[in-house]
CSV table of C-alpha atoms in Angstrom, one decimal:
chain,number,residue,atom,x,y,z
A,1,MET,CA,-54.8,1.5,71.2
A,2,LYS,CA,-56.8,0.3,68.3
A,3,LYS,CA,-58.9,3.0,66.7
A,4,THR,CA,-62.7,2.4,66.8
A,5,PHE,CA,-65.2,3.4,64.2
A,6,GLN,CA,-66.3,6.1,66.4
A,7,ASP,CA,-62.7,7.6,66.4
A,8,TYR,CA,-62.5,7.5,62.8
A,9,GLY,CA,-65.9,9.2,62.5
A,10,LYS,CA,-64.7,12.0,64.7
A,11,GLU,CA,-61.6,12.5,62.6
A,12,TRP,CA,-63.5,12.6,59.5
A,13,LEU,CA,-66.1,15.1,61.0
A,14,ASP,CA,-63.4,17.4,62.2
A,15,THR,CA,-61.7,17.3,58.7
A,16,PHE,CA,-65.2,18.1,57.1
A,17,VAL,CA,-65.9,21.1,59.5
A,18,VAL,CA,-62.4,22.5,58.7
A,19,ALA,CA,-62.8,22.2,55.0
A,20,ILE,CA,-66.2,23.9,55.2
A,21,SER,CA,-64.9,26.8,57.4
A,22,VAL,CA,-62.0,27.3,54.9
A,23,ALA,CA,-64.4,27.2,51.9
A,24,MET,CA,-66.7,29.7,53.5
A,25,ALA,CA,-63.8,32.1,54.6
A,26,PHE,CA,-62.4,31.8,51.0
A,27,ARG,CA,-65.9,32.8,49.6
A,28,ALA,CA,-66.5,35.6,52.1
A,29,TYR,CA,-63.1,37.3,51.8
A,30,PHE,CA,-61.4,36.2,48.5
A,31,TYR,CA,-63.3,35.1,45.6
A,32,GLU,CA,-67.1,34.5,45.7
A,33,PRO,CA,-69.0,32.7,42.9
A,34,PHE,CA,-72.0,34.4,41.0
A,35,LYS,CA,-74.0,33.4,38.1
A,36,ILE,CA,-75.1,35.7,35.2
A,37,PRO,CA,-78.9,35.3,34.6
A,38,THR,CA,-79.5,38.1,32.0
A,39,GLY,CA,-78.0,39.6,29.1
A,40,SER,CA,-77.5,43.1,30.2
A,41,MET,CA,-73.6,42.6,30.0
A,42,GLN,CA,-73.4,40.9,26.7
A,43,GLU,CA,-71.1,40.4,25.1
A,44,THR,CA,-68.7,40.7,27.9
A,45,LEU,CA,-70.8,38.2,30.0
A,46,TRP,CA,-73.5,36.0,28.8
A,47,GLY,CA,-76.7,35.3,30.7
A,48,HIS,CA,-79.2,32.5,29.8
A,49,HIS,CA,-79.7,32.4,26.0
A,50,THR,CA,-81.0,30.6,23.1
A,51,GLN,CA,-80.7,29.8,19.5
A,52,ALA,CA,-83.9,28.8,17.8
A,53,GLY,CA,-84.0,26.1,15.3
A,54,ALA,CA,-80.9,24.2,16.5
A,55,GLU,CA,-81.2,20.4,15.6
A,56,LYS,CA,-80.1,17.5,17.9
A,57,GLY,CA,-76.9,15.8,17.1
A,58,ALA,CA,-75.2,12.7,18.5
A,59,TRP,CA,-73.8,14.8,21.4
A,60,ASP,CA,-77.5,15.6,22.3
A,61,MET,CA,-78.5,12.1,23.0
A,62,PHE,CA,-78.2,10.7,26.5
A,63,PRO,CA,-75.7,10.1,28.0
A,64,LEU,CA,-73.5,12.3,25.9
A,65,SER,CA,-75.9,15.2,26.4
A,66,VAL,CA,-74.8,15.3,30.0
A,67,LEU,CA,-71.1,15.5,29.2
A,68,LYS,CA,-71.8,18.1,26.6
A,69,TRP,CA,-73.8,20.2,29.1
A,70,ALA,CA,-71.0,19.9,31.7
A,71,VAL,CA,-68.4,21.2,29.3
A,72,THR,CA,-70.5,23.8,27.4
A,73,GLY,CA,-73.6,24.6,29.4
A,74,GLU,CA,-75.6,23.9,26.2
A,75,ARG,CA,-78.6,21.6,25.7
A,76,VAL,CA,-80.9,21.2,22.7
A,77,VAL,CA,-84.6,20.7,23.2
A,78,ASP,CA,-87.6,20.0,21.0
A,79,TRP,CA,-90.8,20.5,23.0
A,80,LYS,CA,-94.2,19.6,21.6
A,81,SER,CA,-97.3,21.3,23.0
A,82,PRO,CA,-99.3,18.9,25.3
A,83,ALA,CA,-102.4,20.8,24.5
A,84,THR,CA,-104.3,23.3,22.2
A,85,GLY,CA,-104.4,26.8,23.5
A,86,THR,CA,-102.5,30.1,23.9
A,87,VAL,CA,-98.9,30.2,25.2
A,88,ARG,CA,-98.3,32.2,28.3
A,89,CYS,CA,-94.8,33.2,29.5
A,90,GLN,CA,-94.3,34.5,33.0
A,91,PRO,CA,-90.8,36.0,33.7
A,92,ARG,CA,-89.3,34.9,36.9
A,93,GLY,CA,-86.5,37.4,37.4
A,94,ASP,CA,-83.6,34.9,36.9
A,95,GLY,CA,-83.3,35.3,33.2
A,96,PHE,CA,-86.0,32.5,32.7
A,97,ALA,CA,-89.7,32.4,32.1
A,98,THR,CA,-92.3,29.9,33.0
A,99,VAL,CA,-94.0,28.7,29.9
A,100,LYS,CA,-97.4,27.2,29.7
A,101,VAL,CA,-100.1,26.4,27.2
A,102,GLY,CA,-103.8,27.2,27.9
A,103,THR,CA,-105.0,25.4,31.0
A,104,CYS,CA,-102.5,22.7,30.9
A,105,ASP,CA,-100.5,22.1,34.1
A,106,GLN,CA,-97.3,21.2,32.3
A,107,SER,CA,-94.6,23.9,32.2
A,108,TRP,CA,-91.1,24.5,30.8
A,109,SER,CA,-88.4,27.0,31.7
A,110,LEU,CA,-87.2,28.9,28.8
A,111,PRO,CA,-84.8,32.0,28.7
A,112,THR,CA,-86.7,35.2,28.4
A,113,ASP,CA,-85.0,36.0,25.0
A,114,ALA,CA,-86.9,33.2,23.4
A,115,CYS,CA,-90.3,34.2,24.8
A,116,ARG,CA,-90.6,37.5,22.9
A,117,GLU,CA,-92.3,35.9,19.9
A,118,LEU,CA,-93.7,32.9,21.8
A,119,ASN,CA,-95.8,34.6,24.3
A,120,GLY,CA,-99.4,34.9,23.1
A,121,LYS,CA,-98.9,32.5,20.2
A,122,PHE,CA,-101.9,29.9,19.7
A,123,VAL,CA,-100.7,26.4,19.2
A,124,THR,CA,-102.4,23.0,18.7
A,125,LYS,CA,-101.5,19.8,20.6
A,126,GLY,CA,-98.6,18.0,19.2
A,127,GLU,CA,-97.3,21.2,17.5
A,128,THR,CA,-93.6,22.2,18.1
A,129,LEU,CA,-93.8,24.7,20.9
A,130,TRP,CA,-90.1,25.6,20.8
A,131,LYS,CA,-87.0,23.9,19.3
A,132,GLY,CA,-83.4,25.0,19.6
A,133,SER,CA,-80.4,25.1,22.0
A,134,ILE,CA,-80.5,26.7,25.6
A,135,THR,CA,-77.1,27.7,27.1
A,136,THR,CA,-76.8,28.4,30.7
A,137,GLY,CA,-75.4,31.8,31.7
A,138,ASP,CA,-71.7,32.4,32.7
A,139,PHE,CA,-70.6,31.5,36.2
A,140,ILE,CA,-68.0,33.9,37.5
A,141,PHE,CA,-65.7,34.4,40.6
A,142,VAL,CA,-65.9,38.0,42.0
A,143,ASN,CA,-62.8,39.4,43.6
A,144,ARG,CA,-63.7,40.3,47.2
A,145,TRP,CA,-60.2,41.5,48.4
A,146,LYS,CA,-59.0,43.8,45.7
A,147,TRP,CA,-61.0,46.9,46.6
A,148,ASN,CA,-59.8,46.7,50.1
A,149,PHE,CA,-56.3,47.7,49.0
A,150,PHE,CA,-57.0,49.5,45.7
A,151,GLN,CA,-59.6,52.1,44.7
A,152,PRO,CA,-62.2,51.0,42.1
A,153,LYS,CA,-61.7,52.5,38.7
A,154,ASP,CA,-63.7,53.5,35.7
A,155,GLY,CA,-64.4,50.5,33.5
A,156,ASP,CA,-64.2,47.9,36.3
A,157,VAL,CA,-67.0,45.3,36.2
A,158,MET,CA,-68.8,45.7,39.4
A,159,ILE,CA,-71.0,43.6,41.6
A,160,PHE,CA,-73.2,45.2,44.0
A,161,SER,CA,-76.1,44.6,46.4
A,162,THR,CA,-79.5,46.1,45.5
A,163,THR,CA,-80.4,46.6,49.3
A,164,GLY,CA,-81.7,50.2,49.8
A,165,ILE,CA,-81.6,51.2,46.1
A,166,LYS,CA,-85.1,52.1,45.0
A,167,GLN,CA,-86.8,50.6,42.0
A,168,LEU,CA,-84.7,47.5,42.3
A,169,PRO,CA,-85.6,44.1,43.8
A,170,GLN,CA,-84.2,44.0,47.4
A,171,GLY,CA,-81.9,41.3,48.6
A,172,THR,CA,-80.3,40.5,45.4
A,173,HIS,CA,-77.2,41.5,43.4
A,174,TYR,CA,-76.5,43.2,39.9
A,175,ILE,CA,-73.5,43.2,37.8
A,176,LYS,CA,-72.6,46.3,35.6
A,177,ARG,CA,-69.8,48.3,34.4
A,178,MET,CA,-68.6,51.3,36.5
A,179,LYS,CA,-68.8,54.5,34.5
A,180,ALA,CA,-68.2,57.1,37.1
A,181,ARG,CA,-66.7,57.3,40.6
A,182,PRO,CA,-67.3,59.9,43.4
A,183,GLY,CA,-66.9,63.4,42.3
A,184,GLU,CA,-66.8,62.6,38.6
A,185,THR,CA,-69.2,63.7,35.9
A,186,TYR,CA,-70.3,61.2,33.3
A,187,VAL,CA,-71.8,62.3,29.9
A,188,LEU,CA,-73.9,59.5,29.1
A,189,GLU,CA,-73.0,57.4,25.9
A,190,HIS,CA,-76.5,56.2,25.6
A,191,PRO,CA,-78.9,58.7,27.3
A,192,VAL,CA,-82.5,58.0,28.1
A,193,GLU,CA,-85.2,60.2,26.9
A,194,GLY,CA,-86.6,62.5,29.6
A,195,ARG,CA,-83.5,62.0,31.8
A,196,PRO,CA,-80.3,64.0,32.1
A,197,ASP,CA,-77.5,63.6,29.5
A,198,ALA,CA,-74.8,64.0,32.2
A,199,VAL,CA,-74.6,63.3,35.9
A,200,THR,CA,-72.3,64.2,38.7
A,201,MET,CA,-71.4,61.8,41.5
A,202,GLY,CA,-71.8,62.7,45.0
A,203,PRO,CA,-69.5,61.4,47.9
A,204,ASP,CA,-69.4,57.6,47.8
A,205,GLU,CA,-71.5,57.3,44.8
A,206,TYR,CA,-71.0,55.2,41.6
A,207,PHE,CA,-72.7,55.1,38.2
A,208,ALA,CA,-73.3,51.6,36.9
A,209,CYS,CA,-74.3,50.7,33.2
A,210,GLY,CA,-74.6,47.3,31.4
A,211,ASP,CA,-72.6,46.8,28.3
A,212,ASN,CA,-75.7,45.8,26.3
A,213,PHE,CA,-77.2,49.3,26.6
A,214,ASN,CA,-80.3,48.4,24.6
A,215,ASN,CA,-81.2,45.6,27.2
A,216,SER,CA,-80.0,47.0,30.6
A,217,PHE,CA,-81.9,48.3,33.5
A,218,ASP,CA,-79.1,50.4,35.1
A,219,SER,CA,-78.2,53.8,36.8
A,220,ARG,CA,-79.6,55.6,33.8
A,221,TYR,CA,-83.1,54.6,35.2
A,222,TRP,CA,-82.6,54.3,39.0
A,223,GLY,CA,-79.7,56.3,39.9
A,224,THR,CA,-76.3,55.7,41.6
A,225,VAL,CA,-74.8,52.8,43.7
A,226,PRO,CA,-73.6,53.7,47.2
A,227,ARG,CA,-70.1,52.7,48.1
A,228,ALA,CA,-71.4,50.3,51.0
A,229,ASN,CA,-73.2,48.2,48.3
A,230,LEU,CA,-70.1,47.3,46.4
A,231,ARG,CA,-69.3,43.6,46.7
A,232,GLY,CA,-66.3,43.2,44.4
A,233,GLU,CA,-64.9,43.2,40.8
A,234,GLY,CA,-65.7,40.6,38.3
A,235,ALA,CA,-62.6,38.4,38.0
A,236,PHE,CA,-63.0,35.5,35.6
A,237,VAL,CA,-65.6,33.2,34.1
A,238,PHE,CA,-65.1,29.6,35.5
A,239,TRP,CA,-68.0,27.8,33.8
A,240,PRO,CA,-68.9,26.8,31.2
A,241,LEU,CA,-65.4,25.4,30.6
A,242,THR,CA,-65.5,26.3,26.8
A,243,GLY,CA,-66.1,30.1,27.9
A,244,TRP,CA,-63.3,30.3,30.5
A,245,ARG,CA,-61.7,33.8,30.4
A,246,ILE,CA,-60.5,36.7,32.4
A,247,ILE,CA,-63.3,39.5,32.6
A,248,ARG,CA,-62.1,42.7,31.1
């Protein structure tokens, strides 16, 4: 019998459902994608970051700029202030801050590392608000199966849920380096004033620190990570393409 459009539609729908199911299973049990929003793991992993003063070149003009961003994650901007007033930067928690001038409704998204000197600055209409390159943070795959067969070890790059950990925003994930496992004592390489210089892990507790100690809110401040919160080990960076690498 000759197939109808309805028959072809059912076949395509079945194929689509199977493909989605396989992709979801792969994500849940094997390798899950995550993005790095902040600089707490630099220079192992890069969050959103900027380079002030970068000038636009031929590759920063449309449509080449789209290709450049797709490969490198970088774009160059030259924003002019739409009004006269004081710059206000409101961090969003994802590595970016919302930038506004005075009472003007227009806003920009700028990585927080560029807002340190910009926030509170008085600018006039038409003045350069900020000029430079903005690079999107690394996108990584997290190995979800490895710790089902092998025990985590000191030095692993660990991804964990923040659920139930006091002082942390709930329902999100952090990425840090594992410094101590259950039963181990860790002498802090970069102690925090007013807090212990050494900590001993209890059962099913892990100590997590960012590689960028000067810009990392980690276990030195809020305590240990329970075993139940571990999601997996950082495996490799898959985007930007120019930054592809195995995470070590």
